[in-house]
Amino acid sequence: VEFLYCDLASMKSIRQFVQRFRAKNYPLHVLVNNAGVMLVPERKTEDGFEEHFGLNYLGHFLLTNLLLDMLKQSGTHSHNARIITVSSATHYVGKLHLNDLQSRCSYSPHGAYAQSKLALVLFTYQLQHLLTANGSHVTANVVDPGVVNTELYKHVFWVVKVVKWMTAWLFFKTPEEGASTTIYAAVSPEMEGAGGCYLYNEERTKSADVAYDEELQRRLWTESCKMVGISDEASRLP
């Protein structure tokens, strides 16, 4: 196991990380996008993005795109490289505000978190479309880990914290149980060559209806490229 520092809330840190990783000349077979914050008070990343959207979504969007050529080089016809992005059931109630992705008009911690998780699902589906169109040996899937007992809940109201403390053993998954579907997506032979799937409890299931809106997927992708300063590959496809 080798550790390289990367702050997903910093575009500069992401780019530095990619440079350091490239210098090692390793193949890249699996990328798991799993960083996140939840229900944080209104605040911005160093790049000026609303924190949920900037860290949970844009950080992973940039990281994935900067590593995409390495993933394509590492995947083969019989063993595709795999991208796994961790979303949440919260995406089902999320709304994507294309005219206000930074939640400047009205900020709600719940709304901003849900929007970031919906964005990850839309991103995964559009990414798989691009990978398929290019004939790449890379698959992209999105995972819902379920309700897991982690420090992610430190910003919820104190009453919720008390209830969580009392009931976690009964209703919450352990971190090991929460990781199982991500691991399944990363290594299971059953997922070889399968992309554009939403996985929960190691099974393919249906995501929110809005996540299948291809026009919304394209518009979010184009806007995301502008935000992080990369070229829009999707614009070159029919």
PDB file of C-alpha atoms in Angstrom:
ATOM      1  CA  VAL A   1       0.000   0.000   0.000  1.00  0.00           C
ATOM      2  CA  GLU A   2       1.346   3.383  -0.995  1.00  0.00           C
ATOM      3  CA  PHE A   3      -0.156   6.723   0.053  1.00  0.00           C
ATOM      4  CA  LEU A   4      -0.224   9.894  -2.055  1.00  0.00           C
ATOM      5  CA  TYR A   5      -1.828  13.050  -0.669  1.00  0.00           C
ATOM      6  CA  CYS A   6      -4.774  14.534  -2.558  1.00  0.00           C
ATOM      7  CA  ASP A   7      -7.246  17.147  -1.330  1.00  0.00           C
ATOM      8  CA  LEU A   8     -10.420  16.728  -3.384  1.00  0.00           C
ATOM      9  CA  ALA A   9     -11.530  20.219  -2.339  1.00  0.00           C
ATOM     10  CA  SER A  10      -8.561  21.750  -4.168  1.00  0.00           C
ATOM     11  CA  MET A  11      -8.157  21.739  -7.942  1.00  0.00           C
ATOM     12  CA  LYS A  12      -4.446  22.532  -7.478  1.00  0.00           C
ATOM     13  CA  SER A  13      -3.971  19.567  -5.136  1.00  0.00           C
ATOM     14  CA  ILE A  14      -5.767  17.230  -7.566  1.00  0.00           C
ATOM     15  CA  ARG A  15      -3.528  18.296 -10.432  1.00  0.00           C
ATOM     16  CA  GLN A  16      -0.409  17.883  -8.277  1.00  0.00           C
ATOM     17  CA  PHE A  17      -1.557  14.425  -7.222  1.00  0.00           C
ATOM     18  CA  VAL A  18      -2.071  13.356 -10.839  1.00  0.00           C
ATOM     19  CA  GLN A  19       1.412  14.605 -11.716  1.00  0.00           C
ATOM     20  CA  ARG A  20       2.956  12.582  -8.873  1.00  0.00           C
ATOM     21  CA  PHE A  21       0.970   9.488  -9.801  1.00  0.00           C
ATOM     22  CA  ARG A  22       1.916   9.750 -13.480  1.00  0.00           C
ATOM     23  CA  ALA A  23       5.595  10.019 -12.528  1.00  0.00           C
ATOM     24  CA  LYS A  24       5.420   6.542 -10.964  1.00  0.00           C
ATOM     25  CA  ASN A  25       4.395   5.076 -14.333  1.00  0.00           C
ATOM     26  CA  TYR A  26       1.962   2.618 -12.746  1.00  0.00           C
ATOM     27  CA  PRO A  27      -0.994   1.099 -14.605  1.00  0.00           C
ATOM     28  CA  LEU A  28      -4.384   2.165 -13.263  1.00  0.00           C
ATOM     29  CA  HIS A  29      -7.012  -0.566 -13.200  1.00  0.00           C
ATOM     30  CA  VAL A  30      -9.485   0.710 -10.596  1.00  0.00           C
ATOM     31  CA  LEU A  31     -10.460   4.225  -9.525  1.00  0.00           C
ATOM     32  CA  VAL A  32     -12.881   4.603  -6.597  1.00  0.00           C
ATOM     33  CA  ASN A  33     -14.335   8.086  -6.108  1.00  0.00           C
ATOM     34  CA  ASN A  34     -15.350   8.081  -2.453  1.00  0.00           C
ATOM     35  CA  ALA A  35     -14.457  11.405  -0.787  1.00  0.00           C
ATOM     36  CA  GLY A  36     -17.281  13.483   0.602  1.00  0.00           C
ATOM     37  CA  VAL A  37     -18.800  15.865   3.106  1.00  0.00           C
ATOM     38  CA  MET A  38     -22.423  15.932   4.234  1.00  0.00           C
ATOM     39  CA  LEU A  39     -24.695  18.686   5.557  1.00  0.00           C
ATOM     40  CA  VAL A  40     -21.845  21.125   6.191  1.00  0.00           C
ATOM     41  CA  PRO A  41     -22.701  24.780   6.876  1.00  0.00           C
ATOM     42  CA  GLU A  42     -22.465  27.099   3.900  1.00  0.00           C
ATOM     43  CA  ARG A  43     -18.825  27.522   2.985  1.00  0.00           C
ATOM     44  CA  LYS A  44     -16.553  27.429  -0.063  1.00  0.00           C
ATOM     45  CA  THR A  45     -13.538  25.483  -1.241  1.00  0.00           C
ATOM     46  CA  GLU A  46     -10.292  27.333  -1.985  1.00  0.00           C
ATOM     47  CA  ASP A  47     -11.448  27.593  -5.617  1.00  0.00           C
ATOM     48  CA  GLY A  48     -14.666  29.329  -4.594  1.00  0.00           C
ATOM     49  CA  PHE A  49     -17.041  26.396  -5.123  1.00  0.00           C
ATOM     50  CA  GLU A  50     -19.838  25.549  -2.703  1.00  0.00           C
ATOM     51  CA  GLU A  51     -18.270  22.780  -0.636  1.00  0.00           C
ATOM     52  CA  HIS A  52     -20.704  19.927  -1.326  1.00  0.00           C
ATOM     53  CA  PHE A  53     -20.621  20.545  -5.064  1.00  0.00           C
ATOM     54  CA  GLY A  54     -16.920  21.353  -5.178  1.00  0.00           C
ATOM     55  CA  LEU A  55     -15.624  18.438  -3.120  1.00  0.00           C
ATOM     56  CA  ASN A  56     -18.221  15.697  -3.571  1.00  0.00           C
ATOM     57  CA  TYR A  57     -18.678  16.249  -7.295  1.00  0.00           C
ATOM     58  CA  LEU A  58     -16.261  18.602  -9.080  1.00  0.00           C
ATOM     59  CA  GLY A  59     -13.192  17.173  -7.338  1.00  0.00           C
ATOM     60  CA  HIS A  60     -14.059  13.692  -8.561  1.00  0.00           C
ATOM     61  CA  PHE A  61     -15.027  15.006 -11.995  1.00  0.00           C
ATOM     62  CA  LEU A  62     -11.604  16.594 -12.475  1.00  0.00           C
ATOM     63  CA  LEU A  63      -9.661  13.700 -10.952  1.00  0.00           C
ATOM     64  CA  THR A  64     -11.409  11.143 -13.163  1.00  0.00           C
ATOM     65  CA  ASN A  65     -10.893  13.158 -16.331  1.00  0.00           C
ATOM     66  CA  LEU A  66      -7.196  13.729 -15.613  1.00  0.00           C
ATOM     67  CA  LEU A  67      -6.669  10.000 -15.033  1.00  0.00           C
ATOM     68  CA  LEU A  68      -8.849   8.829 -17.920  1.00  0.00           C
ATOM     69  CA  ASP A  69      -6.043   8.283 -20.431  1.00  0.00           C
ATOM     70  CA  MET A  70      -4.177   6.094 -17.907  1.00  0.00           C
ATOM     71  CA  LEU A  71      -7.313   4.047 -17.283  1.00  0.00           C
ATOM     72  CA  LYS A  72      -7.811   3.610 -21.038  1.00  0.00           C
ATOM     73  CA  GLN A  73      -4.204   2.431 -21.444  1.00  0.00           C
ATOM     74  CA  SER A  74      -4.567  -0.048 -18.565  1.00  0.00           C
ATOM     75  CA  GLY A  75      -7.857  -1.648 -19.617  1.00  0.00           C
ATOM     76  CA  THR A  76      -8.010  -4.560 -22.030  1.00  0.00           C
ATOM     77  CA  HIS A  77     -10.794  -6.335 -23.897  1.00  0.00           C
ATOM     78  CA  SER A  78     -10.929  -9.130 -21.305  1.00  0.00           C
ATOM     79  CA  HIS A  79     -10.136  -6.992 -18.251  1.00  0.00           C
ATOM     80  CA  ASN A  80     -11.668  -3.529 -18.401  1.00  0.00           C
ATOM     81  CA  ALA A  81     -10.361  -0.804 -16.117  1.00  0.00           C
ATOM     82  CA  ARG A  82     -13.132   0.248 -13.729  1.00  0.00           C
ATOM     83  CA  ILE A  83     -14.338   3.585 -12.347  1.00  0.00           C
ATOM     84  CA  ILE A  84     -16.591   3.360  -9.304  1.00  0.00           C
ATOM     85  CA  THR A  85     -18.244   6.495  -7.968  1.00  0.00           C
ATOM     86  CA  VAL A  86     -19.984   6.497  -4.599  1.00  0.00           C
ATOM     87  CA  SER A  87     -23.300   8.357  -4.549  1.00  0.00           C
ATOM     88  CA  SER A  88     -26.201   8.024  -2.104  1.00  0.00           C
ATOM     89  CA  ALA A  89     -29.913   7.285  -1.957  1.00  0.00           C
ATOM     90  CA  THR A  90     -30.216  11.012  -1.238  1.00  0.00           C
ATOM     91  CA  HIS A  91     -29.838  11.565  -4.985  1.00  0.00           C
ATOM     92  CA  TYR A  92     -33.461  10.394  -5.371  1.00  0.00           C
ATOM     93  CA  VAL A  93     -34.662  13.651  -3.786  1.00  0.00           C
ATOM     94  CA  GLY A  94     -31.933  15.801  -5.332  1.00  0.00           C
ATOM     95  CA  LYS A  95     -32.586  18.573  -7.839  1.00  0.00           C
ATOM     96  CA  LEU A  96     -29.950  19.847 -10.222  1.00  0.00           C
ATOM     97  CA  HIS A  97     -30.073  23.638 -10.473  1.00  0.00           C
ATOM     98  CA  LEU A  98     -28.037  24.281 -13.625  1.00  0.00           C
ATOM     99  CA  ASN A  99     -28.485  28.029 -13.228  1.00  0.00           C
ATOM    100  CA  ASP A 100     -27.332  27.933  -9.605  1.00  0.00           C
ATOM    101  CA  LEU A 101     -25.060  24.930  -9.072  1.00  0.00           C
ATOM    102  CA  GLN A 102     -23.283  26.797  -6.257  1.00  0.00           C
ATOM    103  CA  SER A 103     -26.526  27.269  -4.259  1.00  0.00           C
ATOM    104  CA  ARG A 104     -25.949  31.034  -4.101  1.00  0.00           C
ATOM    105  CA  CYS A 105     -29.614  31.994  -4.362  1.00  0.00           C
ATOM    106  CA  SER A 106     -30.704  29.949  -1.364  1.00  0.00           C
ATOM    107  CA  TYR A 107     -28.519  27.548   0.587  1.00  0.00           C
ATOM    108  CA  SER A 108     -29.804  24.358   2.165  1.00  0.00           C
ATOM    109  CA  PRO A 109     -27.294  21.801   3.479  1.00  0.00           C
ATOM    110  CA  HIS A 110     -29.689  18.976   2.594  1.00  0.00           C
ATOM    111  CA  GLY A 111     -30.410  20.382  -0.869  1.00  0.00           C
ATOM    112  CA  ALA A 112     -26.734  21.005  -1.657  1.00  0.00           C
ATOM    113  CA  TYR A 113     -25.741  17.507  -0.511  1.00  0.00           C
ATOM    114  CA  ALA A 114     -28.518  15.837  -2.507  1.00  0.00           C
ATOM    115  CA  GLN A 115     -27.630  17.873  -5.608  1.00  0.00           C
ATOM    116  CA  SER A 116     -23.972  16.790  -5.386  1.00  0.00           C
ATOM    117  CA  LYS A 117     -25.002  13.138  -5.161  1.00  0.00           C
ATOM    118  CA  LEU A 118     -27.390  13.447  -8.123  1.00  0.00           C
ATOM    119  CA  ALA A 119     -24.609  15.120 -10.099  1.00  0.00           C
ATOM    120  CA  LEU A 120     -22.390  12.075  -9.487  1.00  0.00           C
ATOM    121  CA  VAL A 121     -25.011   9.754 -10.985  1.00  0.00           C
ATOM    122  CA  LEU A 122     -25.524  11.993 -14.035  1.00  0.00           C
ATOM    123  CA  PHE A 123     -21.736  12.225 -14.440  1.00  0.00           C
ATOM    124  CA  THR A 124     -21.327   8.438 -14.332  1.00  0.00           C
ATOM    125  CA  TYR A 125     -23.953   7.827 -17.009  1.00  0.00           C
ATOM    126  CA  GLN A 126     -22.498  10.480 -19.323  1.00  0.00           C
ATOM    127  CA  LEU A 127     -18.975   9.175 -18.707  1.00  0.00           C
ATOM    128  CA  GLN A 128     -20.040   5.662 -19.679  1.00  0.00           C
ATOM    129  CA  HIS A 129     -21.647   7.042 -22.841  1.00  0.00           C
ATOM    130  CA  LEU A 130     -18.355   8.707 -23.802  1.00  0.00           C
ATOM    131  CA  LEU A 131     -16.302   5.609 -22.986  1.00  0.00           C
ATOM    132  CA  THR A 132     -18.588   3.433 -25.113  1.00  0.00           C
ATOM    133  CA  ALA A 133     -18.535   5.914 -27.995  1.00  0.00           C
ATOM    134  CA  ASN A 134     -14.728   5.877 -27.962  1.00  0.00           C
ATOM    135  CA  GLY A 135     -14.506   2.090 -27.780  1.00  0.00           C
ATOM    136  CA  SER A 136     -12.542   2.323 -24.523  1.00  0.00           C
ATOM    137  CA  HIS A 137     -11.909  -0.721 -22.331  1.00  0.00           C
ATOM    138  CA  VAL A 138     -13.096   1.172 -19.261  1.00  0.00           C
ATOM    139  CA  THR A 139     -16.400   0.951 -17.410  1.00  0.00           C
ATOM    140  CA  ALA A 140     -18.030   3.491 -15.093  1.00  0.00           C
ATOM    141  CA  ASN A 141     -20.571   2.558 -12.442  1.00  0.00           C
ATOM    142  CA  VAL A 142     -22.148   4.307  -9.473  1.00  0.00           C
ATOM    143  CA  VAL A 143     -22.694   2.794  -6.024  1.00  0.00           C
ATOM    144  CA  ASP A 144     -25.126   3.476  -3.172  1.00  0.00           C
ATOM    145  CA  PRO A 145     -23.383   2.163  -0.015  1.00  0.00           C
ATOM    146  CA  GLY A 146     -26.492   2.476   2.165  1.00  0.00           C
ATOM    147  CA  VAL A 147     -26.618   4.090   5.608  1.00  0.00           C
ATOM    148  CA  VAL A 148     -23.176   3.536   7.117  1.00  0.00           C
ATOM    149  CA  ASN A 149     -21.955   4.319  10.628  1.00  0.00           C
ATOM    150  CA  THR A 150     -19.122   6.780   9.900  1.00  0.00           C
ATOM    151  CA  GLU A 151     -18.040  10.302  10.870  1.00  0.00           C
ATOM    152  CA  LEU A 152     -19.945  11.633   7.854  1.00  0.00           C
ATOM    153  CA  TYR A 153     -22.810  12.468  10.226  1.00  0.00           C
ATOM    154  CA  LYS A 154     -20.872  14.887  12.429  1.00  0.00           C
ATOM    155  CA  HIS A 155     -22.726  17.934  11.052  1.00  0.00           C
ATOM    156  CA  VAL A 156     -26.278  16.671  11.725  1.00  0.00           C
ATOM    157  CA  PHE A 157     -28.377  18.120  14.561  1.00  0.00           C
ATOM    158  CA  TRP A 158     -27.507  16.892  18.060  1.00  0.00           C
ATOM    159  CA  VAL A 159     -30.866  15.125  18.387  1.00  0.00           C
ATOM    160  CA  VAL A 160     -30.075  13.086  15.271  1.00  0.00           C
ATOM    161  CA  LYS A 161     -26.632  12.289  16.701  1.00  0.00           C
ATOM    162  CA  VAL A 162     -28.235  10.927  19.883  1.00  0.00           C
ATOM    163  CA  VAL A 163     -30.690   8.796  17.892  1.00  0.00           C
ATOM    164  CA  LYS A 164     -27.841   7.559  15.696  1.00  0.00           C
ATOM    165  CA  TRP A 165     -25.767   6.650  18.774  1.00  0.00           C
ATOM    166  CA  MET A 166     -28.696   4.665  20.215  1.00  0.00           C
ATOM    167  CA  THR A 167     -29.749   2.872  17.023  1.00  0.00           C
ATOM    168  CA  ALA A 168     -26.623   2.553  14.891  1.00  0.00           C
ATOM    169  CA  TRP A 169     -26.089  -1.069  15.912  1.00  0.00           C
ATOM    170  CA  LEU A 170     -29.548  -1.924  14.564  1.00  0.00           C
ATOM    171  CA  PHE A 171     -30.087   0.277  11.507  1.00  0.00           C
ATOM    172  CA  PHE A 172     -26.645   1.338  10.301  1.00  0.00           C
ATOM    173  CA  LYS A 173     -24.137  -0.689   8.326  1.00  0.00           C
ATOM    174  CA  THR A 174     -20.591  -1.029   9.573  1.00  0.00           C
ATOM    175  CA  PRO A 175     -17.912   0.582   7.372  1.00  0.00           C
ATOM    176  CA  GLU A 176     -16.967  -2.931   6.192  1.00  0.00           C
ATOM    177  CA  GLU A 177     -20.572  -3.671   5.191  1.00  0.00           C
ATOM    178  CA  GLY A 178     -20.879  -0.245   3.562  1.00  0.00           C
ATOM    179  CA  ALA A 179     -17.809  -0.927   1.427  1.00  0.00           C
ATOM    180  CA  SER A 180     -19.060  -4.272   0.118  1.00  0.00           C
ATOM    181  CA  THR A 181     -20.902  -2.954  -2.952  1.00  0.00           C
ATOM    182  CA  THR A 182     -17.970  -0.733  -3.923  1.00  0.00           C
ATOM    183  CA  ILE A 183     -15.648  -3.752  -3.708  1.00  0.00           C
ATOM    184  CA  TYR A 184     -18.147  -5.807  -5.711  1.00  0.00           C
ATOM    185  CA  ALA A 185     -18.164  -3.147  -8.448  1.00  0.00           C
ATOM    186  CA  ALA A 186     -14.365  -3.014  -8.433  1.00  0.00           C
ATOM    187  CA  VAL A 187     -13.467  -6.712  -8.594  1.00  0.00           C
ATOM    188  CA  SER A 188     -16.476  -8.932  -9.260  1.00  0.00           C
ATOM    189  CA  PRO A 189     -16.257 -11.018 -12.465  1.00  0.00           C
ATOM    190  CA  GLU A 190     -20.010 -10.439 -12.840  1.00  0.00           C
ATOM    191  CA  MET A 191     -19.337  -6.738 -13.458  1.00  0.00           C
ATOM    192  CA  GLU A 192     -16.714  -7.324 -16.164  1.00  0.00           C
ATOM    193  CA  GLY A 193     -17.609  -5.156 -19.155  1.00  0.00           C
ATOM    194  CA  ALA A 194     -20.754  -3.792 -17.480  1.00  0.00           C
ATOM    195  CA  GLY A 195     -21.006  -0.008 -17.247  1.00  0.00           C
ATOM    196  CA  GLY A 196     -23.589   2.671 -16.576  1.00  0.00           C
ATOM    197  CA  CYS A 197     -25.097   0.720 -13.662  1.00  0.00           C
ATOM    198  CA  TYR A 198     -26.484   1.939 -10.342  1.00  0.00           C
ATOM    199  CA  LEU A 199     -25.619  -0.629  -7.674  1.00  0.00           C
ATOM    200  CA  TYR A 200     -27.116  -1.167  -4.219  1.00  0.00           C
ATOM    201  CA  ASN A 201     -26.440  -4.186  -2.002  1.00  0.00           C
ATOM    202  CA  GLU A 202     -24.375  -5.708  -4.812  1.00  0.00           C
ATOM    203  CA  GLU A 203     -27.309  -5.621  -7.226  1.00  0.00           C
ATOM    204  CA  ARG A 204     -28.157  -3.451 -10.212  1.00  0.00           C
ATOM    205  CA  THR A 205     -31.108  -1.225  -9.472  1.00  0.00           C
ATOM    206  CA  LYS A 206     -32.865   1.858 -10.866  1.00  0.00           C
ATOM    207  CA  SER A 207     -31.652   5.326 -10.026  1.00  0.00           C
ATOM    208  CA  ALA A 208     -33.814   8.450 -10.002  1.00  0.00           C
ATOM    209  CA  ASP A 209     -35.701   9.032 -13.265  1.00  0.00           C
ATOM    210  CA  VAL A 210     -34.064  12.425 -13.786  1.00  0.00           C
ATOM    211  CA  ALA A 211     -30.619  10.782 -13.799  1.00  0.00           C
ATOM    212  CA  TYR A 212     -31.451   9.164 -17.163  1.00  0.00           C
ATOM    213  CA  ASP A 213     -32.098  12.551 -18.818  1.00  0.00           C
ATOM    214  CA  GLU A 214     -29.379  12.543 -21.489  1.00  0.00           C
ATOM    215  CA  GLU A 215     -29.711  16.246 -22.229  1.00  0.00           C
ATOM    216  CA  LEU A 216     -29.227  17.040 -18.538  1.00  0.00           C
ATOM    217  CA  GLN A 217     -26.213  14.721 -18.434  1.00  0.00           C
ATOM    218  CA  ARG A 218     -24.631  16.559 -21.378  1.00  0.00           C
ATOM    219  CA  ARG A 219     -25.356  20.020 -20.016  1.00  0.00           C
ATOM    220  CA  LEU A 220     -23.917  19.186 -16.601  1.00  0.00           C
ATOM    221  CA  TRP A 221     -20.803  17.692 -18.226  1.00  0.00           C
ATOM    222  CA  THR A 222     -20.241  20.801 -20.380  1.00  0.00           C
ATOM    223  CA  GLU A 223     -20.711  23.148 -17.435  1.00  0.00           C
ATOM    224  CA  SER A 224     -18.421  21.029 -15.256  1.00  0.00           C
ATOM    225  CA  CYS A 225     -15.667  21.180 -17.878  1.00  0.00           C
ATOM    226  CA  LYS A 226     -15.889  24.974 -17.846  1.00  0.00           C
ATOM    227  CA  MET A 227     -15.753  25.079 -14.053  1.00  0.00           C
ATOM    228  CA  VAL A 228     -12.621  22.948 -13.702  1.00  0.00           C
ATOM    229  CA  GLY A 229     -10.912  24.235 -16.836  1.00  0.00           C
ATOM    230  CA  ILE A 230     -10.667  21.186 -19.090  1.00  0.00           C
ATOM    231  CA  SER A 231     -11.739  20.592 -22.691  1.00  0.00           C
ATOM    232  CA  ASP A 232     -15.204  19.193 -23.324  1.00  0.00           C
ATOM    233  CA  GLU A 233     -14.727  15.821 -25.019  1.00  0.00           C
ATOM    234  CA  ALA A 234     -18.488  15.316 -25.258  1.00  0.00           C
ATOM    235  CA  SER A 235     -18.864  18.323 -27.563  1.00  0.00           C
ATOM    236  CA  ARG A 236     -16.830  16.491 -30.228  1.00  0.00           C
ATOM    237  CA  LEU A 237     -19.208  13.530 -30.371  1.00  0.00           C
ATOM    238  CA  PRO A 238     -22.380  13.408 -32.477  1.00  0.00           C
TER     239      PRO A 238
END
